[in-house]
């Protein structure tokens, strides 16, 4: 007897390339059985009838900042997981730029112990170097033993190319990728926004697109030389996307992700001086936004991630130059993706779901395999046509720093099930 | 007619009519400051706060004199002696000052958008006295006023701005203001100090100063800062002076009846030779005098919101 049953006419299981009616029977935290039929009249356990809404294996956001340990005033593992659940994600991967940095097994274990109380699964990404200082490698093997799924210096690049080479070569032994935040610190040189016509007019210090491009190129070269897996974080420029495309055509083990803000916003918005627009990499030009969409369409960009980066009001309610980089995104990612990519006729529903399910799972070797067989009981139900407005007061995240407040979106996760438990639901 | 929706933040968002209103009103106040008794009671009872987060001599004194000559009460704030040193935010700083019932704020700050941000934190009328590299509207207005006084027009004049355009709020505000009034604007400087896609602002762009000076009526020479050399934008000040310094020889390229402007402070012998600074067609001190009148005009218009004629306004 199943504990929880989800049934509907539109299952999209990207792991098994199945689209059609289906019923998922869950017992405990596992999927017991999947039937390719819509069975709203099933009796016994709790039955969720999704009707015409999309039923997908639980979504994964492989790039978030949960701020714990260190900035629990901005987010905790528990509140970040609540935001993830409300956004339709059943798993998040947290970046290591906390205080202390996630660079030892102890910090990994601390996060995993906190994650036991969290609504969704939390996978941990360790730092490439100790303290993210770029000087000595972290104890990557020890962290891997505790369960990290990747290493990353996110927030910046490992600027010493030899150190990056060592990190990638070393991580290869554990079959985990290096996730590279690509930004040449010298070229970026304290910039706050994309260097372009808008930064010129507004007198804002620019980060040139080449700051990203040169490190993407460098890291692809290192990946080729060392035969190590490389994942490019939040790719944002036309030239970088071209580099990744060429690397893939060559058959290198290179993957990439993009954020909703990089396919939804341009630097034309900067004239509002809204500090919530300050993000790294910066929101760029229309040509870059179009390139991100093309990269998502042609498969150059494998994943969609939020780069959820909570900041307190006192950090963001300041003059422009004083505000830190980052915007929250867990609760707007599905909405922006469906609005701009699916309803924008760039990608199909199945194509966008691949970028939040099977693709991140394969890149990070997460234990998901969709609805076939004995899988994890993680399910997301999405109403692709639900029209809603992003409201500050409805965010479950502890922080509210979103430039999308007031945006009207179409498409929303309406029910999130993690480990066989309903962790988020609205009227469906 | 109100100008700038109750604030003066930049010239980009002003119409040609609004700029012309400010310039016309400036004429009135220029006459006031040339009198023996340089004071009118226009802003009696109004309190103005001068919030200067960056060092300034000219602009701060100019605003303060403009306020005093309009009979406003003035308070000066400087970062070095304030609670900002104790970590107080800009928002808390202005809200605390405003709680003492002030009416207008003049702000100089290193962050672009700082004046814009203040309009969201307080109810006072805000005047931007320079926000990072973004805008310095009163400087551009005084430059334009000075040009207009001499030529009686702005339209079709050829104006060249020389120097560090990339980091210059003066250049940006001049470009917007001059173009709105119909001038032809060109800029010239080392390519490292020309901001990305600046030509889209509708200016002609030169890196060769001798080419750029050909047929120009007005040259506005920007101060070059030593820090730019250290940051690698050009090799040495010596080479900068060789390539871009305005000297007597270079003045020969200009149209007859030319004018030399410099917003100050000058580095004599660097971007401008001593002889050029002292040239009879250099109006650098005239700019400073006009600066007070322009600021009186802006303060007046923001508080009264109506343009004045010579006869009324000043007698009020």
XYZ file of C-alpha atoms in Angstrom:
744
model
C 0.000 0.000 0.000
C 1.548 3.253 -1.167
C 1.737 6.220 1.245
C 1.353 8.852 -1.445
C 0.122 8.688 -5.015
C 0.487 11.345 -7.661
C -1.480 10.927 -10.851
C -1.976 13.050 -13.925
C -2.308 13.218 -17.674
C 1.028 14.910 -18.333
C 4.024 13.198 -16.783
C 7.334 14.428 -18.242
C 10.072 12.062 -17.073
C 13.255 13.400 -18.649
C 15.364 10.573 -17.247
C 13.395 8.005 -19.190
C 12.210 10.143 -22.092
C 8.601 9.534 -21.201
C 5.789 11.988 -21.848
C 2.239 10.896 -21.207
C -0.239 9.971 -18.507
C 1.051 8.366 -15.376
C 0.630 7.460 -11.744
C 3.473 7.415 -9.232
C 3.167 5.290 -6.111
C 5.445 6.319 -3.275
C 6.218 4.411 -0.110
C 8.435 6.051 2.457
C 11.077 8.017 0.589
C 11.134 5.731 -2.473
C 9.039 5.294 -5.569
C 7.451 1.892 -5.386
C 5.887 1.757 -8.806
C 5.054 3.827 -11.888
C 2.119 3.165 -14.197
C 1.614 4.834 -17.556
C -2.024 5.598 -16.851
C -3.982 8.445 -15.339
C -5.836 7.042 -12.317
C -7.666 9.773 -10.433
C -9.934 7.266 -8.753
C -7.241 5.310 -6.970
C -8.196 4.689 -3.386
C -6.451 4.139 -0.130
C -3.508 6.457 0.323
C -3.368 10.206 -0.220
C -3.868 10.829 -3.920
C -2.788 14.048 -5.574
C -4.598 14.537 -8.860
C -2.468 16.815 -11.026
C -4.930 16.693 -13.898
C -3.382 18.548 -16.846
C -0.477 19.953 -14.892
C 3.060 18.714 -15.494
C 4.413 16.007 -13.209
C 8.209 15.916 -13.244
C 10.902 14.205 -11.257
C 11.943 16.695 -8.563
C 13.835 19.700 -9.860
C 17.470 20.274 -8.925
C 19.064 23.718 -8.527
C 22.767 23.046 -8.698
C 23.875 26.570 -7.773
C 22.615 28.262 -4.605
C 24.081 30.159 -1.670
C 22.514 29.175 1.652
C 24.691 31.532 3.757
C 24.913 29.093 6.693
C 27.355 28.989 8.395
C 28.161 32.665 8.851
C 25.280 34.789 7.633
C 22.273 33.155 9.216
C 20.617 36.588 9.289
C 20.347 36.356 5.480
C 19.478 32.687 5.006
C 19.820 29.376 6.775
C 19.892 25.907 5.357
C 16.329 25.443 6.601
C 14.927 28.734 5.215
C 16.803 28.299 1.946
C 15.349 24.817 1.630
C 11.861 26.233 2.287
C 12.409 28.712 -0.527
C 13.609 25.865 -2.741
C 10.496 23.827 -1.981
C 8.253 26.802 -2.769
C 10.138 27.228 -6.034
C 9.634 23.590 -7.044
C 13.102 22.270 -6.220
C 13.581 19.028 -4.330
C 17.342 19.390 -4.204
C 19.838 22.232 -4.080
C 23.614 22.295 -4.264
C 25.139 24.864 -1.957
C 28.237 26.845 -2.834
C 31.166 26.971 -0.418
C 31.632 30.730 0.070
C 30.291 30.666 3.619
C 32.041 31.716 6.827
C 33.914 29.535 7.455
C 34.376 28.433 3.859
C 33.326 24.879 3.064
C 36.877 23.597 2.779
C 37.022 20.792 5.333
C 35.120 17.641 6.080
C 33.885 19.207 9.336
C 32.061 22.006 7.557
C 30.588 19.541 5.040
C 29.338 17.386 7.895
C 27.910 20.428 9.678
C 25.882 21.372 6.608
C 24.668 17.839 6.067
C 23.595 17.593 9.695
C 21.670 20.873 9.445
C 20.169 19.634 6.185
C 18.442 16.799 8.033
C 15.873 19.363 9.201
C 15.557 20.909 5.756
C 12.511 20.484 3.524
C 14.573 19.458 0.510
C 17.811 17.617 -0.198
C 21.009 19.606 0.169
C 24.133 18.553 -1.724
C 27.377 20.240 -0.827
C 29.999 21.796 -3.075
C 33.443 22.186 -1.530
C 35.985 24.924 -2.133
C 38.868 24.330 -4.535
C 41.351 26.043 -2.228
C 41.509 26.579 1.513
C 39.513 29.612 2.527
C 39.016 30.233 -1.198
C 42.308 32.068 -0.987
C 43.829 30.418 -4.041
C 46.973 29.344 -2.227
C 46.613 25.695 -1.162
C 44.165 23.004 -2.221
C 41.362 22.150 0.180
C 41.207 18.611 1.510
C 39.142 17.576 -1.466
C 39.424 13.837 -0.842
C 38.333 14.230 2.755
C 35.358 16.378 1.710
C 34.474 13.879 -1.013
C 34.427 11.198 1.639
C 31.833 13.294 3.491
C 29.733 13.612 0.345
C 30.605 16.684 -1.726
C 29.383 16.505 -5.299
C 31.731 19.077 -6.877
C 34.325 21.687 -6.020
C 34.131 25.360 -6.857
C 35.661 28.694 -5.937
C 32.305 30.329 -6.691
C 32.232 34.066 -6.148
C 35.524 34.333 -7.979
C 38.017 32.438 -10.106
C 41.082 30.561 -8.967
C 43.305 33.197 -10.530
C 46.494 31.152 -10.433
C 46.185 28.902 -13.483
C 48.500 26.269 -12.063
C 46.424 26.036 -8.892
C 43.319 25.611 -11.050
C 45.052 22.916 -13.049
C 45.945 21.089 -9.845
C 42.417 21.402 -8.503
C 40.929 19.979 -11.689
C 43.429 17.161 -11.935
C 42.981 16.281 -8.293
C 39.169 16.363 -8.435
C 39.223 14.025 -11.430
C 40.360 11.197 -9.117
C 37.036 11.457 -7.318
C 35.001 11.825 -10.513
C 33.648 15.190 -9.442
C 33.654 18.256 -11.669
C 35.143 21.627 -10.962
C 32.479 24.309 -11.260
C 34.215 27.429 -12.475
C 33.047 30.964 -11.770
C 34.873 32.607 -14.637
C 36.082 36.116 -13.979
C 39.558 37.502 -14.390
C 39.976 39.584 -11.248
C 42.363 42.027 -12.919
C 40.057 42.700 -15.852
C 37.021 42.955 -13.574
C 39.022 45.312 -11.340
C 36.291 46.235 -8.892
C 33.593 46.751 -11.520
C 29.935 46.540 -10.531
C 28.028 46.191 -13.828
C 28.548 45.103 -17.409
C 30.953 47.370 -19.243
C 28.912 48.729 -22.122
C 26.980 51.730 -23.296
C 24.912 51.776 -20.102
C 27.928 51.774 -17.783
C 29.344 54.567 -19.956
C 26.266 56.749 -19.632
C 25.746 56.034 -15.945
C 29.414 56.401 -15.015
C 29.392 52.979 -13.370
C 32.560 50.952 -13.127
C 32.312 48.202 -15.703
C 33.193 44.522 -15.747
C 34.093 43.759 -19.368
C 32.744 40.604 -21.000
C 36.349 39.579 -21.682
C 36.863 39.142 -17.923
C 34.600 36.078 -18.264
C 35.756 34.984 -21.707
C 39.458 34.698 -20.958
C 38.871 32.465 -17.932
C 36.334 30.289 -19.791
C 38.975 29.837 -22.507
C 41.710 29.156 -19.954
C 39.680 26.595 -18.048
C 38.632 24.802 -21.227
C 42.314 24.519 -22.145
C 43.079 23.132 -18.683
C 40.181 20.687 -18.961
C 41.446 19.477 -22.321
C 45.026 19.088 -21.090
C 44.115 17.320 -17.847
C 41.115 15.329 -19.154
C 39.112 16.662 -16.234
C 35.417 17.514 -16.113
C 34.682 21.247 -16.132
C 31.342 22.922 -15.516
C 31.074 26.619 -16.342
C 28.926 28.440 -13.776
C 26.372 31.096 -14.747
C 27.639 31.691 -18.270
C 26.686 35.162 -19.439
C 28.513 36.291 -22.569
C 28.113 35.551 -26.242
C 31.824 34.761 -26.658
C 31.943 32.393 -23.660
C 28.984 30.455 -25.013
C 30.773 30.090 -28.338
C 33.838 28.710 -26.528
C 31.752 26.125 -24.670
C 29.972 25.154 -27.884
C 33.299 24.541 -29.597
C 34.594 22.572 -26.609
C 31.531 20.337 -26.754
C 31.892 19.842 -30.485
C 35.441 18.727 -29.819
C 34.084 16.196 -27.326
C 35.593 17.696 -24.181
C 33.985 17.048 -20.806
C 32.714 20.610 -20.538
C 29.210 21.612 -19.423
C 27.578 24.923 -18.579
C 24.691 26.504 -16.740
C 22.793 29.787 -17.041
C 20.574 31.751 -14.683
C 17.127 33.218 -15.339
C 18.459 36.740 -14.826
C 20.965 36.233 -17.619
C 18.223 35.257 -20.054
C 15.628 37.719 -18.704
C 17.331 41.022 -17.893
C 19.609 43.440 -19.744
C 21.814 46.234 -18.473
C 19.348 48.760 -19.900
C 17.628 48.447 -16.506
C 20.590 49.913 -14.635
C 19.345 53.467 -15.026
C 16.965 52.738 -12.157
C 20.041 52.346 -9.903
C 18.231 49.368 -8.304
C 20.897 47.656 -6.223
C 19.054 44.351 -6.626
C 20.346 44.374 -10.214
C 23.939 44.154 -9.005
C 24.969 40.565 -9.615
C 28.070 38.695 -10.636
C 28.457 38.004 -13.486
C 26.580 41.189 -14.334
C 23.403 41.334 -16.375
C 24.595 42.113 -19.856
C 23.427 43.285 -23.264
C 20.544 42.192 -25.455
C 23.038 40.360 -27.697
C 24.256 38.369 -24.689
C 20.711 37.568 -23.565
C 19.942 36.290 -27.063
C 23.145 34.227 -27.025
C 22.169 32.651 -23.690
C 18.782 31.731 -25.160
C 20.445 30.253 -28.249
C 22.879 28.333 -26.052
C 19.990 26.925 -24.044
C 18.204 26.010 -27.255
C 21.114 24.294 -29.003
C 22.243 22.419 -25.898
C 25.461 24.345 -25.272
C 24.008 25.304 -21.897
C 23.015 22.174 -19.997
C 21.422 23.531 -16.852
C 19.275 26.333 -15.512
C 20.241 27.451 -12.005
C 19.100 30.253 -9.747
C 22.445 31.371 -8.272
C 20.218 32.226 -5.297
C 22.258 34.797 -3.356
C 20.451 36.251 -0.333
C 21.452 39.624 1.071
C 20.064 41.586 4.020
C 18.160 44.839 3.484
C 20.911 46.867 5.152
C 23.404 45.485 2.661
C 21.272 46.318 -0.376
C 19.519 49.521 0.780
C 22.600 51.643 0.180
C 24.106 53.792 -2.540
C 24.856 51.834 -5.722
C 28.587 51.240 -5.333
C 28.238 50.017 -1.753
C 25.854 47.141 -2.521
C 27.145 43.566 -2.764
C 26.612 41.230 -5.720
C 23.692 38.813 -5.745
C 19.956 38.321 -6.011
C 17.656 35.633 -4.677
C 16.190 33.304 -7.289
C 14.927 29.997 -5.918
C 11.291 31.136 -5.986
C 11.355 32.839 -9.376
C 13.443 30.447 -11.470
C 10.625 28.178 -12.640
C 8.369 31.165 -13.337
C 10.991 33.038 -15.350
C 11.999 29.893 -17.199
C 8.464 29.071 -18.262
C 7.602 32.701 -19.026
C 10.667 33.530 -21.100
C 11.724 30.183 -22.538
C 8.588 28.018 -22.808
C 5.958 30.705 -23.436
C 8.649 32.674 -25.266
C 8.810 29.744 -27.701
C 12.516 29.082 -27.174
C 12.312 25.643 -25.567
C 9.670 22.993 -24.985
C 8.533 22.068 -21.503
C 10.537 18.834 -21.658
C 13.625 20.721 -22.815
C 13.578 23.171 -19.903
C 12.841 20.379 -17.440
C 15.880 18.429 -18.654
C 18.003 21.394 -17.622
C 16.667 21.216 -14.077
C 16.479 17.430 -13.681
C 18.460 14.886 -15.643
C 21.262 17.221 -16.767
C 22.379 18.481 -13.348
C 21.906 14.957 -11.953
C 24.263 13.473 -14.526
C 26.860 16.257 -14.208
C 27.019 15.813 -10.432
C 26.214 12.072 -10.254
C 23.175 12.716 -8.065
C 21.123 9.635 -7.131
C 18.128 10.485 -9.334
C 16.805 8.229 -12.061
C 13.296 9.510 -12.667
C 10.183 7.454 -12.183
C 11.368 4.125 -13.542
C 12.147 1.498 -10.980
C 13.152 2.150 -7.410
C 13.773 5.898 -7.522
C 13.801 8.702 -4.987
C 10.311 9.882 -4.095
C 10.932 13.453 -5.264
C 8.276 14.973 -7.506
C 7.495 18.480 -8.735
C 4.098 19.465 -10.123
C 4.091 22.527 -12.354
C 1.173 24.503 -13.653
C 2.710 25.886 -16.852
C -0.152 28.330 -17.442
C -0.638 29.747 -13.956
C -0.301 33.531 -14.077
C 1.095 35.077 -10.924
C 2.842 38.177 -9.664
C 6.119 38.072 -7.775
C 5.430 39.557 -4.330
C 8.016 40.482 -1.771
C 5.913 39.400 1.178
C 5.402 35.928 -0.231
C 9.071 34.997 -0.433
C 9.959 32.175 1.932
C 13.597 33.051 1.633
C 14.829 35.048 4.606
C 16.075 37.683 2.169
C 13.994 39.641 -0.316
C 16.628 41.008 -2.692
C 14.930 40.290 -5.993
C 14.757 42.631 -8.985
C 11.722 40.663 -10.152
C 9.315 41.909 -7.466
C 6.192 43.060 -9.289
C 6.904 40.960 -12.392
C 3.963 39.067 -13.851
C 5.000 35.515 -14.679
C 3.307 32.556 -16.299
C 4.139 29.105 -14.967
C 4.742 28.017 -11.409
C 5.534 24.994 -9.304
C 2.368 24.259 -7.355
C 3.362 21.143 -5.440
C 6.748 19.857 -4.324
C 7.263 16.404 -2.877
C 10.597 15.471 -1.332
C 11.421 12.084 0.208
C 7.777 11.136 -0.149
C 6.550 14.146 1.845
C 4.612 17.091 0.477
C 6.934 20.000 1.312
C 5.052 22.680 -0.623
C 1.602 22.887 -2.098
C -0.887 25.467 -3.198
C -4.415 24.906 -4.496
C -4.148 22.563 -7.423
C 7.564 75.241 -14.772
C 9.185 72.838 -12.351
C 12.618 71.568 -13.266
C 13.770 67.978 -12.973
C 10.628 66.811 -11.153
C 11.633 68.628 -7.989
C 15.269 67.536 -7.960
C 18.319 68.208 -10.090
C 20.013 64.841 -10.565
C 21.462 64.997 -14.082
C 21.009 66.805 -17.379
C 20.123 63.699 -19.368
C 16.596 63.737 -17.993
C 16.016 67.488 -18.454
C 14.421 68.950 -21.552
C 16.030 71.743 -23.582
C 13.297 74.029 -22.216
C 14.148 73.214 -18.614
C 17.837 73.832 -19.246
C 17.032 77.118 -20.965
C 14.868 78.162 -18.016
C 17.770 77.549 -15.645
C 20.144 79.510 -17.886
C 17.722 82.429 -18.231
C 17.189 82.539 -14.485
C 20.952 82.412 -13.988
C 21.225 85.762 -15.840
C 19.083 87.323 -13.153
C 21.214 86.012 -10.339
C 24.428 86.857 -12.136
C 23.282 90.473 -11.935
C 22.608 90.055 -8.235
C 26.105 88.840 -7.439
C 27.634 91.721 -9.350
C 25.905 94.212 -7.074
C 27.466 95.742 -3.996
C 24.912 94.031 -1.809
C 24.950 90.488 -3.179
C 22.088 89.140 -1.157
C 18.365 88.613 -1.749
C 15.817 87.267 0.726
C 14.431 84.657 -1.684
C 15.121 81.502 0.348
C 14.663 83.003 3.798
C 13.494 80.274 6.171
C 14.735 77.492 3.920
C 17.429 75.176 5.292
C 19.923 73.623 2.923
C 22.322 70.826 3.856
C 25.561 70.473 1.937
C 26.457 66.796 2.179
C 29.976 66.376 0.859
C 31.329 62.854 0.999
C 34.221 63.748 -1.290
C 36.741 66.560 -1.028
C 35.700 69.728 -2.834
C 36.755 73.357 -2.703
C 35.058 75.091 -5.593
C 31.738 73.311 -5.677
C 31.193 73.328 -1.936
C 32.036 77.001 -1.496
C 30.043 77.873 -4.595
C 26.923 76.159 -3.263
C 27.397 77.648 0.165
C 27.726 81.165 -1.219
C 24.740 80.633 -3.499
C 22.649 79.525 -0.521
C 23.823 82.389 1.680
C 23.187 84.960 -1.046
C 19.634 83.632 -1.279
C 19.338 84.017 2.521
C 18.926 80.296 3.132
C 20.222 78.723 6.323
C 23.043 76.346 5.470
C 24.633 73.396 7.185
C 27.832 71.804 5.983
C 28.557 68.163 6.371
C 31.858 66.567 5.593
C 32.575 62.887 5.768
C 35.744 63.219 7.828
C 34.045 64.718 10.868
C 30.719 62.856 10.698
C 29.137 59.691 12.055
C 29.825 58.068 8.698
C 33.211 57.387 10.300
C 31.309 55.377 12.913
C 29.641 53.303 10.214
C 26.376 55.219 9.814
C 24.779 54.540 6.441
C 23.921 57.238 3.902
C 20.229 56.546 4.477
C 20.465 56.952 8.259
C 22.664 60.003 7.870
C 20.195 61.858 5.672
C 17.130 60.776 7.623
C 18.668 62.017 10.863
C 19.634 65.332 9.343
C 16.224 65.716 7.743
C 14.569 65.022 11.084
C 15.940 68.421 12.099
C 13.606 69.896 9.453
C 15.808 70.654 6.504
C 14.390 71.436 3.059
C 17.093 70.823 0.493
C 20.130 68.619 0.180
C 23.175 69.167 -1.979
C 25.152 65.940 -2.273
C 28.623 65.087 -3.532
C 29.386 61.364 -3.369
C 31.686 58.818 -5.001
C 28.885 56.432 -5.952
C 26.972 56.922 -9.196
C 23.294 57.265 -8.384
C 23.913 58.571 -4.838
C 21.726 61.639 -5.451
C 19.052 59.470 -7.050
C 19.196 57.187 -4.007
C 18.723 60.137 -1.647
C 15.451 61.046 -3.362
C 14.181 57.640 -2.242
C 15.342 58.054 1.364
C 14.141 61.559 2.158
C 11.584 64.215 1.281
C 13.988 67.069 0.611
C 14.711 68.504 -2.797
C 17.997 66.938 -3.896
C 20.714 68.606 -5.947
C 23.468 66.445 -7.333
C 26.845 68.100 -6.828
C 28.649 65.156 -8.404
C 27.961 61.414 -8.095
C 30.929 59.277 -9.021
C 31.594 59.409 -12.738
C 27.897 59.792 -13.502
C 26.796 63.425 -13.452
C 27.689 66.911 -12.293
C 24.792 68.928 -13.637
C 25.564 72.306 -12.059
C 29.115 72.223 -13.415
C 27.806 71.547 -16.925
C 25.177 74.262 -16.515
C 27.783 76.802 -15.501
C 29.985 75.769 -18.430
C 27.059 76.121 -20.813
C 25.990 79.412 -19.259
C 29.516 80.779 -19.654
C 29.566 79.754 -23.321
C 26.126 81.191 -23.930
C 27.021 84.525 -22.352
C 29.851 84.928 -24.834
C 28.269 83.563 -28.023
C 24.612 84.363 -27.231
C 23.711 80.889 -28.461
C 24.701 77.234 -28.074
C 23.232 75.839 -31.268
C 25.805 74.753 -33.876
C 28.799 75.739 -31.761
C 31.589 73.187 -31.944
C 32.713 72.109 -28.482
C 35.623 69.778 -27.775
C 36.092 68.102 -24.388
C 39.647 66.881 -23.814
C 41.016 64.418 -21.290
C 39.840 61.614 -19.032
C 36.336 61.190 -20.400
C 35.964 57.741 -18.848
C 36.031 58.945 -15.251
C 34.493 62.375 -15.840
C 31.032 63.322 -14.609
C 31.715 66.800 -15.977
C 32.155 65.402 -19.482
C 28.969 63.346 -19.326
C 26.813 66.205 -18.085
C 28.335 68.596 -20.622
C 27.658 66.179 -23.464
C 23.973 65.838 -22.534
C 23.414 69.526 -21.870
C 25.244 70.833 -24.932
C 23.624 68.337 -27.272
C 20.155 69.134 -26.014
C 20.791 72.774 -26.881
C 22.061 71.896 -30.362
C 25.843 72.109 -30.053
C 28.161 69.761 -31.940
C 30.185 67.943 -29.299
C 33.454 66.097 -29.775
C 35.668 64.386 -27.236
C 39.357 63.613 -27.318
C 41.631 61.616 -25.053
C 43.788 58.515 -24.943
C 41.736 55.495 -26.046
C 42.139 53.979 -22.567
C 40.237 56.942 -21.102
C 37.358 56.913 -23.583
C 34.492 54.834 -22.180
C 32.981 51.898 -24.051
C 30.703 52.866 -26.966
C 30.819 56.525 -25.987
C 30.157 57.449 -29.630
C 26.581 56.267 -29.069
C 26.085 59.363 -26.916
C 26.182 61.280 -30.193
C 29.668 62.721 -29.962
C 32.542 62.690 -32.414
C 35.479 60.784 -30.933
C 39.161 61.616 -31.440
C 42.413 60.297 -30.061
C 44.599 62.740 -32.017
C 44.349 66.134 -30.342
C 45.661 68.081 -33.330
C 42.983 66.597 -35.532
C 40.346 67.140 -32.862
C 41.112 70.849 -32.392
C 40.578 71.680 -36.078
C 37.644 74.053 -36.496
C 36.571 73.970 -32.848
C 35.018 76.991 -31.092
C 35.254 75.925 -27.464
C 37.728 73.612 -25.749
C 36.835 72.266 -22.323
C 39.997 70.839 -20.762
C 39.482 68.236 -18.030
C 41.798 67.743 -15.109
C 44.001 64.680 -15.460
C 44.612 62.793 -12.252
C 47.914 61.276 -11.296
C 46.117 58.108 -10.112
C 45.238 57.297 -13.716
C 48.906 56.964 -14.526
C 49.376 54.559 -11.614
C 46.350 52.538 -12.752
C 47.976 52.046 -16.141
C 45.684 54.156 -18.333
C 48.695 56.005 -19.776
C 52.424 55.648 -19.230
C 53.428 58.973 -17.693
C 52.044 62.451 -17.149
C 54.955 63.663 -19.278
C 53.709 61.627 -22.252
C 50.138 62.716 -21.572
C 51.207 66.347 -21.773
C 53.081 65.656 -25.018
C 50.037 64.023 -26.586
C 47.120 65.961 -25.092
C 48.380 69.020 -23.241
C 46.809 72.208 -24.596
C 49.544 74.745 -25.341
C 49.792 77.929 -27.374
C 50.864 76.051 -30.493
C 47.768 73.886 -30.404
C 45.437 76.872 -29.985
C 46.265 77.838 -33.582
C 44.054 75.038 -34.864
C 40.951 76.555 -33.280
C 38.400 78.776 -34.940
C 38.825 82.511 -34.507
C 37.063 83.778 -31.405
C 37.694 80.545 -29.524
C 37.171 80.011 -25.796
C 39.067 77.883 -23.281
C 37.210 76.292 -20.362
C 38.524 74.235 -17.479
C 36.335 72.988 -14.605
C 39.265 73.061 -12.169
C 41.288 72.334 -10.276
C 43.974 72.854 -12.916
C 47.253 71.019 -13.207
C 49.190 73.793 -14.889
C 51.854 72.403 -17.147
C 50.049 69.069 -17.491
C 46.699 69.223 -19.297
C 46.917 72.982 -19.765
C 50.008 75.124 -20.209
C 50.461 78.141 -18.006
C 50.116 80.513 -20.971
C 46.854 78.928 -22.045
C 45.502 79.144 -18.493
C 46.314 82.843 -18.491
C 45.118 83.440 -22.070
C 42.646 86.265 -22.608
C 40.199 83.807 -24.170
C 40.375 81.448 -21.192
C 37.267 82.012 -19.065
C 38.211 79.768 -16.184
C 37.570 82.298 -13.411
C 34.446 83.533 -15.190
C 33.169 79.952 -14.949
C 33.719 80.029 -11.195
C 31.817 83.311 -10.830
C 28.978 82.008 -12.981
C 28.922 78.838 -10.895
C 27.472 80.761 -7.962
C 24.763 82.298 -10.145
C 23.860 78.943 -11.709
C 23.520 77.372 -8.281
C 21.391 80.261 -7.044
C 19.200 79.707 -10.077
C 18.839 75.974 -9.429
C 18.162 76.440 -5.714
C 15.605 79.113 -6.529
C 13.799 77.114 -9.215
C 13.642 73.960 -7.106
C 12.053 75.856 -4.221
C 9.812 78.188 -6.224
C 9.237 76.014 -9.252
C 8.480 79.052 -11.423
C 10.877 80.933 -13.653
C 11.471 84.589 -12.853
C 11.990 87.673 -14.876
C 14.785 90.071 -13.969
C 12.413 92.531 -12.366
C 10.467 90.223 -10.071
C 12.382 87.233 -8.667
C 15.223 89.139 -7.139
C 13.112 91.686 -5.356
C 10.875 89.128 -3.665
